[in-house]
Every structure is written in structure tokens, then in C-alpha cells.
Amino acid sequence: MAEFQWSEWLPYIFAALMGIAILVYVILDGFDLGIGILSPLADDTQKDRMVSAIGPFWDANETWLVLAVGLLLVAFPVAHGVILTTLYFPVAVLLIGLILRGVAFEFRAKVSLDAKPSWNRMFFIGSLMSALAQGYMLGLYVLGLDTSWPAVGFAALVAVCLAAAYAAIGAAWLIHKTEGTLQVRAVKWLRASLGLVALGMAAISLATPLASTRIWDRWLGFPESLILAPLPILTVALFVWLWRLSGRMPLEGDRLNLAPFAALAGIFALGFAGLAWSFYPYVVPGQITIAEAASATESLAIILVGTLFVLPVITGYSIWAYRIFGGKAVDLRYD
Amino acid sequence: MDALLLSRIQFAANISFHILFPTITIALGWLLLWFRLRFNRTGDQAYMDAYFFWVKVFALSFAMGVVSGITMSFQFGTNWPGFMERVGNIAGPLLAYEVLTAFFLEAVFLGIMLFGSRRVSARVHTLATFLVAFGTTMSAFWILVLNSWMHTPQGFEMRDGVAHATDWFAIVFNPSMPYRLVHVLLASGLTVAFLVAGLSALRWLAGDRAKGTFLALRTGLTMGAVLIPLQILAGDLHGLNTLEHQPQKVAAMEGNWETGPRVPLLLFAIPDEEARENRFELGIPGGASLILKHDIDGVVPGLNDFVAEDGTVLHPPVKPLFFAFRIMVGVGFAMLFISWIGAWMIWRRGDINRPMAYVLVPMALSGWVATLAGWYTTEIGRQPWLVDGVLKTSDAVAALPATSVGITLVAYLLVYAGLITAYLSVIIALALKAAKTPHEAPPGINTAGINPDPAMVLGLEGNGRG
């Protein structure tokens, strides 16, 4: 049996950690951004309630992005440089979007009433910019950072679909955190966005194997296609279940109010697993593998030690914070 | 302009904008903990009034710091890929530890600190306040370790042009780290001291004589008066450390061209890099030798020692360092006089007077000016190196078209200008609004776990409400 080599395994451990960080980010900040995208559809009181449904959490949620980029930066410095210089403009759009979104929370709560609508607009614009930029980057990434016109068109489609996916999970979070008319509206928003989510996932699922023969073989060869079949089947099943459930919501006694959120989180996770399978072992699709891009073993080891201790602690206190602010959202106040 | 210069301007703009806010949140976090602890101890609502006002400023500053900090972490990749490719094995773990030990702590407990005072016990709310303050300080620690290592790198070896860590203890406790860390933490303390004193003075001018405002004013002035002498001492020690490791930086700060004894302390001059001399010199003879070597005959290095045989200049640009350093020191002395007179007034007479209030209001931003000036001195002072003696700035920059960098630079500058304006007008408006709002006890604040001395509460009742 081959000897267990840390130097060989560390890069894959870090790739997995990075994947987890991205997935957690997409689910958690996804609902923050989604609520920002949905905010223009709500009236003023509802806007305040929507913001209070994410107010105590958004900052911690966003930190998962910093962790993901941080891990890319520290574990795969070469890939970090290649990816981010290629995606120079969408990254700038993402950052400006995140800046506007993040400060809008604070400003809208502190400015005078006549200035509040402009910060509400900033909240919407920032959230939408960030979501579109992320989707656009995802679109280019799945095509191997190709920047030809068809690729750009495809990326634009993914951008819209990801924004819709965020809107859907944002609406699902609102179903969990609110009641009354806002909850009823959230159900409508969820159903309205689901079609685009499905379209986006279908588009990526079709485009990736078509764009690369390697990915084609990974999915459609035998026995892979058989082993992988549960992924698309489960995804479709969750979609159908969510569609039928949301058609009857809100249920008697607010039953299953967290179910749409859980279903969407599951759909995101399945989609993510599919992408991971398509791209493994590459960190830059078709160009740089995980092993080639990795930092020095001793540097990765020293981060891993800290990560193994700290990550459970972070997870623990994050869950605790969610529990403190559990239940239906109430107005946020400092005192 | 070329992509290198534009990238440098963009990074300078981002970091200048970013640094303004951690400078506030680090010390303000501890000040909030102080207010919270005083309330737990005394039950005096005035401390919670101060807490709830300043926690709003904290929240706003924190958000500004977080969002601009994210920009920094992406910029390593978008504009400076050479940095991580060459020294990523060292910078990477330091940045990773910042995220793991500081970012999550701050971000998660911020929610509890801001919105949790009625949902958790006083003890947990105090703990959350402590953890946020601790997190911001940890964050500063890791960033300053990395920054100091870039100034005084050690504990590594180069293999095929890539730095590999050999001694993590030496990397973390590199020679300039303790000095820089102390200098920056004190700068944060001073920035907050003057911000708190200045905004409280504004409320005072608006007729606000509430006890919470007075407590904040007194705390700000006392903090300023205590910290500024410490900062002058720390700055002097940091300067001596820089002289040892980066003499070319000190030579530029002093505007000294020739190595020699009895070098004057220049109060004013205009350095001319073309002619390699100063114009309009006004100085104290032997002053620089005295300060840097504690001996009037001490030999102080000059800039001409840092020109290679072929004429390549190996020292940083002189003018920005020379002036930035003088601005920092000038603001420092203004802080010294104003905080001492103000603190003396308040401890002696129990109040400030109108002239003092008018001086304190603009001084609210003095910490920002001094911090930026100090930051430029140290950072421009490292040029042309990104990592001193290891990696040149020009070797780390991304091969981007200048127009791309130019477009994003303009976009960032517009966003930053808008945000700074909004930030300043909102904190001023918050102060004026607070000055006009009658104080009332916030309903339902969770006091479980607080056992104030009843006599003290009774004694303070009545004069506690302004």
C-alpha cells in the first residue's frame, strides 16, 4: 500500500475546505443578497422587516466569502492570480456591490427619513450587482475562463439565473422569518423565481459537458453516469417537491416554514457537488490542477492545524448566534 | 500613466480609505467595553447612554471597514499576483489566521453586540462586546505582523525565487513588529479619544449637558492626555528601530542627504531630488543627531549612501516622506497641548469652555490625519521594495492594461468619496440629533446578572438625566 503523503493530500484537503466555504457562502449570503434583490418589491414597513431578518447575520455570512478567497489566496496563490486577473472587471463590480450593500444596512437605519429611500436603492443596487457579478464569474469559470462572445453571453445568462436563485433563497428565508402579508408575498416571490433557477441549473448542466470532452466523459461514461444519476434525480425531485409545497404555503400553524429554505440549500449543495465533480482535479478548469497550484507543504500544514481547531469553534458560535436571533424577525434596535 | 503607477494609486486609495475605519473600531471597541463594564458596576444609565450612542458610530465604522477590507483581499489577486506567488508561503498563513481568529469572531459577535442587548443577559452582552473588541485587535495584530515582516523580513529562505518559511517565530516576532503594533494601537486610541471628545464637544455646543455626554467627553480627553505622551515615546522608539533596519527611510524623513555628525533637525525645507539638496532649509543644528543617536555628534545616515554605482536610486522618494512625517509629528504635538489643557479644565473645573469646544470639534478628525500621514511615511518609505530587499513593487504587479486599472480606480474613488461624505455627515447628524433628543431609559434592556450597589444607583438618580 502506498505511504500516506501529507504533501500530496494537503492540497486536496484545502480544495475541499475552499469548496465548503464557497457553498456555505452561497447559501448564507445568498439569502442576504436575495432579500436585497427583492427589496424594491416591498413597501416601506416590509423593507424594514426584511432588513431585520438579515441584520444580525449578514456580516458573519459575508465572512465566508473572505474565507473562501483567503483559502484560494493562501493555498493556491498561482490560481488566485490567474482567476482574479482574468475576472478583473466582474470582481470590481462584485466588490463595489458588496461595499454598497454592506454600508446601506447601516446608513438606511441612521439617516433622516428623506434620505432613507436613496440608501434603500443602494441596498438593492449593491445586492443585485454582487449577485450578477458572481453569476457572471461562475459562467465564465465553468467554460474554463473563456472570454469569447458566446461565453460572455452564456455568463450573462448564468448571472441572471444566479440572481434569481438568490432571490429564491432570500424569499425562502423570509418565509421562515416573517408572518402575515409579507410571508404570503415571499411565497409568491419564491415561486416566481424558481423557473429561472431551474433554467440556470439546466444551462450549466448542458453547457459544461458540451464545452469540454473531459467533462463529457466524466458524466456520461459508464459506470459514471449510473453512479452520478442520483445527483440530477434528487435535484429534480427537490424542485418538484418545493414547487408543490410552496403552492400550498403558508400552511396551518406555520408548519414547515423552514422547509423551502432547506430544500433550496439542498438544491444548491447538489448543484455544487455536480460542479465539483466536473472540475476535479482542476482549480483553473483545463489549465491548472489542484496539485500544481498548491503552496508549500509547510505553509499549508500550519494553516490546517489552526483551521482544524478554529473552524469547529466558528461553526459553534455561528449556530449559537443564529439561535439567539431565532424565531420571527422583530424590529432591530440597538438599545 | 502606466499600469504600475495606477495600480499603486489604486492600492493606496483602497488602503487609505480602509485604514480610517479599523483605526476607529479597534479602540472604540474597548471603549464600549469600558462603558458597558462601568454600567454593570454602577448601574448608572448615563454609561449606557454613552454606550448606545457610540455603538452606532461603531456599527457604521465597522461596516465601512469590513467592506473596504474585502476589497483589499481581492486586490492581492487582481492587481498584485506577484506578491502571493513570491511570498505567499509566508503572507498566506498570516492572512488565513486573521480570517480564522479575528474576522469570524468580530462578525458573529457584532450582531449580538448591536442587537442583542434585550435578547441575552448582561453578562453575555458584555462578553459579546469584549469579543468584538478582542477580534478587532487580533485582526490588527495579524495584519501588522505581515506588514512588519514586509518591512523587516526574516525567518525564511528563497528557493527558486519563492520565499519558504523556516522559522515562524522569527516571522511573527520580526524586529519591527512590536514597535509598529504598539504605535498603531496607540494611534487607534488617540483617534478614538479625539473623535469622542470632538463629537461630544459638538453636542456640548448644541446645548447637550446630559451626563452621558459629559462622561464621554471626559473619557475622550483623559484618554488623549494619557496616550499622547506614550505615543511620542513609542514613535521615538519605532524611529530608532527603523534607523537600524531601514536607514534610507529615516534619511528621507529627515531630508538628510549626506552621512555625517551634527545633522540638523529640519523644521522646514523643500527637498529637491533632481539637485539632491534641500531648499529653504530651517533647522535646529545637531537636532537630528540628538534625537536619532541621543548624541549631538552622532553620525546619521544620508540619502547619498543609497545610490548604486550605476546611478540607480535605492532610497524612497524624499518629498512625500519628509512632509508626511512632519504632518504626523505636528498633529501629535497639537494633540498633546489640546488634550492636556482640555483634561486639566475638566478635572479642575468640571466642564470645558466654548473656545475649547470650538477647538475640539475639528480635532475630531486629527487622528485620521496623523494616522494617514504616519502610514504614508512608513509605506512609501519601503519603496522601491514591496518586501524589503526581497521583492520589488514593480515585480509584483499584474500585467493589466492601464485603461482597465484606470477605469476601476475612478470607480473606487467615486464610491469612496461618496461614502466618506455620507459617513461624516451621518455621524455629525447623529450627534446633533442625540443632543436634541431628551434621554429616556430604553425599555426592556436585559439587566440580568447586574447587581449594582443600590446606594450608588440612588445617589446618581436625579442628576443622571440631563
Short mmCIF file of N, CA and C in Angstrom, two decimals, chain B residues 95-163:
data_model
loop_
_atom_site.label_atom_id
_atom_site.label_comp_id
_atom_site.label_asym_id
_atom_site.label_seq_id
_atom_site.Cartn_x
_atom_site.Cartn_y
_atom_site.Cartn_z
N LEU B 95 -2.45 35.78 6.78
CA LEU B 95 -3.78 36.27 6.41
C LEU B 95 -4.86 35.25 6.80
N ALA B 96 -4.54 33.96 6.62
CA ALA B 96 -5.51 32.93 6.97
C ALA B 96 -5.83 32.99 8.46
N TYR B 97 -4.80 33.18 9.26
CA TYR B 97 -5.04 33.26 10.70
C TYR B 97 -5.84 34.51 11.08
N GLU B 98 -5.69 35.56 10.30
CA GLU B 98 -6.51 36.74 10.58
C GLU B 98 -7.98 36.40 10.37
N VAL B 99 -8.28 35.74 9.24
CA VAL B 99 -9.67 35.38 8.96
C VAL B 99 -10.21 34.45 10.04
N LEU B 100 -9.40 33.43 10.37
CA LEU B 100 -9.87 32.39 11.29
C LEU B 100 -10.02 32.89 12.72
N THR B 101 -9.06 33.69 13.18
CA THR B 101 -9.11 34.07 14.60
C THR B 101 -9.78 35.41 14.85
N ALA B 102 -9.90 36.23 13.81
CA ALA B 102 -10.42 37.58 14.06
C ALA B 102 -11.73 37.86 13.34
N PHE B 103 -11.75 37.64 12.01
CA PHE B 103 -12.90 38.07 11.22
C PHE B 103 -14.21 37.45 11.70
N PHE B 104 -14.21 36.12 11.86
CA PHE B 104 -15.45 35.47 12.24
C PHE B 104 -15.89 35.91 13.63
N LEU B 105 -14.93 36.04 14.53
CA LEU B 105 -15.23 36.45 15.90
C LEU B 105 -15.94 37.81 15.89
N GLU B 106 -15.32 38.76 15.18
CA GLU B 106 -15.90 40.10 15.11
C GLU B 106 -17.30 40.05 14.51
N ALA B 107 -17.38 39.37 13.36
CA ALA B 107 -18.60 39.44 12.57
C ALA B 107 -19.77 38.78 13.30
N VAL B 108 -19.53 37.63 13.93
CA VAL B 108 -20.62 36.92 14.59
C VAL B 108 -21.07 37.67 15.84
N PHE B 109 -20.10 38.12 16.66
CA PHE B 109 -20.49 38.74 17.92
C PHE B 109 -20.95 40.18 17.73
N LEU B 110 -20.62 40.76 16.57
CA LEU B 110 -21.14 42.11 16.30
C LEU B 110 -22.66 42.12 16.33
N GLY B 111 -23.28 41.11 15.72
CA GLY B 111 -24.74 41.05 15.69
C GLY B 111 -25.31 41.04 17.11
N ILE B 112 -24.69 40.24 17.99
CA ILE B 112 -25.17 40.15 19.37
C ILE B 112 -24.91 41.48 20.10
N MET B 113 -23.74 42.05 19.85
CA MET B 113 -23.41 43.31 20.50
C MET B 113 -24.37 44.43 20.08
N LEU B 114 -24.71 44.47 18.78
CA LEU B 114 -25.54 45.57 18.30
C LEU B 114 -27.01 45.38 18.67
N PHE B 115 -27.51 44.18 18.43
CA PHE B 115 -28.96 44.00 18.50
C PHE B 115 -29.40 43.07 19.63
N GLY B 116 -28.42 42.59 20.42
CA GLY B 116 -28.76 41.52 21.35
C GLY B 116 -29.02 41.96 22.77
N SER B 117 -28.96 43.29 23.06
CA SER B 117 -28.99 43.69 24.47
C SER B 117 -30.30 43.30 25.15
N ARG B 118 -31.36 43.07 24.38
CA ARG B 118 -32.61 42.64 25.01
C ARG B 118 -32.87 41.15 24.84
N ARG B 119 -31.97 40.46 24.18
CA ARG B 119 -32.19 39.04 23.93
C ARG B 119 -31.28 38.16 24.79
N VAL B 120 -30.16 38.73 25.22
CA VAL B 120 -29.24 37.93 26.03
C VAL B 120 -29.03 38.63 27.36
N SER B 121 -28.43 37.94 28.31
CA SER B 121 -28.19 38.54 29.62
C SER B 121 -27.10 39.60 29.52
N ALA B 122 -27.03 40.44 30.55
CA ALA B 122 -26.00 41.49 30.58
C ALA B 122 -24.62 40.86 30.47
N ARG B 123 -24.44 39.72 31.11
CA ARG B 123 -23.15 39.06 31.08
C ARG B 123 -22.77 38.67 29.65
N VAL B 124 -23.71 38.06 28.93
CA VAL B 124 -23.41 37.63 27.55
C VAL B 124 -23.21 38.85 26.65
N HIS B 125 -24.00 39.90 26.88
CA HIS B 125 -23.84 41.11 26.06
C HIS B 125 -22.47 41.74 26.32
N THR B 126 -22.04 41.73 27.56
CA THR B 126 -20.71 42.24 27.88
C THR B 126 -19.65 41.37 27.22
N LEU B 127 -19.87 40.05 27.28
CA LEU B 127 -18.92 39.13 26.65
C LEU B 127 -18.84 39.38 25.14
N ALA B 128 -20.00 39.60 24.51
CA ALA B 128 -20.01 39.87 23.07
C ALA B 128 -19.22 41.15 22.78
N THR B 129 -19.41 42.18 23.60
CA THR B 129 -18.68 43.43 23.41
C THR B 129 -17.18 43.18 23.52
N PHE B 130 -16.80 42.38 24.53
CA PHE B 130 -15.39 42.06 24.70
C PHE B 130 -14.84 41.32 23.48
N LEU B 131 -15.60 40.32 22.99
CA LEU B 131 -15.09 39.51 21.88
C LEU B 131 -14.95 40.32 20.60
N VAL B 132 -15.84 41.28 20.40
CA VAL B 132 -15.71 42.15 19.23
C VAL B 132 -14.45 43.00 19.35
N ALA B 133 -14.24 43.58 20.53
CA ALA B 133 -13.03 44.40 20.74
C ALA B 133 -11.79 43.53 20.57
N PHE B 134 -11.82 42.34 21.16
CA PHE B 134 -10.69 41.43 21.06
C PHE B 134 -10.44 41.04 19.60
N GLY B 135 -11.53 40.78 18.87
CA GLY B 135 -11.40 40.40 17.45
C GLY B 135 -10.76 41.50 16.62
N THR B 136 -11.20 42.73 16.81
CA THR B 136 -10.61 43.82 16.02
C THR B 136 -9.12 43.94 16.33
N THR B 137 -8.76 43.72 17.59
CA THR B 137 -7.35 43.85 17.96
C THR B 137 -6.52 42.70 17.39
N MET B 138 -7.10 41.47 17.41
CA MET B 138 -6.41 40.33 16.80
C MET B 138 -6.18 40.58 15.31
N SER B 139 -7.19 41.14 14.68
CA SER B 139 -7.10 41.45 13.27
C SER B 139 -5.94 42.41 13.01
N ALA B 140 -5.86 43.44 13.85
CA ALA B 140 -4.75 44.40 13.72
C ALA B 140 -3.43 43.69 13.95
N PHE B 141 -3.39 42.77 14.91
CA PHE B 141 -2.16 42.06 15.20
C PHE B 141 -1.64 41.31 13.97
N TRP B 142 -2.50 40.50 13.35
CA TRP B 142 -2.04 39.70 12.21
C TRP B 142 -1.62 40.57 11.03
N ILE B 143 -2.42 41.61 10.77
CA ILE B 143 -2.08 42.48 9.64
C ILE B 143 -0.76 43.19 9.89
N LEU B 144 -0.53 43.60 11.13
CA LEU B 144 0.72 44.31 11.41
C LEU B 144 1.91 43.35 11.44
N VAL B 145 1.66 42.09 11.80
CA VAL B 145 2.74 41.10 11.68
C VAL B 145 3.16 41.01 10.21
N LEU B 146 2.18 40.86 9.33
CA LEU B 146 2.50 40.75 7.91
C LEU B 146 3.16 42.02 7.40
N ASN B 147 2.57 43.16 7.75
CA ASN B 147 3.13 44.43 7.27
C ASN B 147 4.54 44.62 7.79
N SER B 148 4.77 44.32 9.06
CA SER B 148 6.10 44.49 9.64
C SER B 148 7.10 43.54 8.98
N TRP B 149 6.62 42.32 8.69
CA TRP B 149 7.51 41.37 8.03
C TRP B 149 7.93 41.90 6.66
N MET B 150 7.00 42.60 5.99
CA MET B 150 7.36 43.19 4.69
C MET B 150 8.42 44.29 4.83
N HIS B 151 8.47 44.90 6.01
CA HIS B 151 9.49 45.93 6.26
C HIS B 151 10.80 45.31 6.74
N THR B 152 10.69 44.33 7.64
CA THR B 152 11.89 43.71 8.20
C THR B 152 11.75 42.19 8.10
N PRO B 153 11.86 41.65 6.86
CA PRO B 153 11.62 40.22 6.67
C PRO B 153 12.73 39.36 7.28
N GLN B 154 12.35 38.28 7.92
CA GLN B 154 13.30 37.28 8.40
C GLN B 154 12.57 35.96 8.61
N GLY B 155 13.33 34.91 8.92
CA GLY B 155 12.73 33.61 9.19
C GLY B 155 12.31 32.86 7.93
N PHE B 156 13.01 33.10 6.81
CA PHE B 156 12.62 32.43 5.56
C PHE B 156 13.87 32.20 4.72
N GLU B 157 13.72 31.38 3.69
CA GLU B 157 14.79 31.25 2.69
C GLU B 157 14.16 31.23 1.30
N MET B 158 14.92 31.68 0.32
CA MET B 158 14.40 31.72 -1.04
C MET B 158 14.79 30.42 -1.74
N ARG B 159 13.78 29.75 -2.33
CA ARG B 159 14.08 28.58 -3.17
C ARG B 159 13.42 28.83 -4.53
N ASP B 160 14.19 28.85 -5.57
CA ASP B 160 13.69 29.13 -6.93
C ASP B 160 12.86 30.41 -6.97
N GLY B 161 13.32 31.44 -6.29
CA GLY B 161 12.63 32.72 -6.34
C GLY B 161 11.37 32.80 -5.52
N VAL B 162 11.08 31.75 -4.73
CA VAL B 162 9.89 31.77 -3.89
C VAL B 162 10.31 31.67 -2.43
N ALA B 163 9.72 32.53 -1.60
CA ALA B 163 10.08 32.51 -0.18
C ALA B 163 9.45 31.30 0.51
#
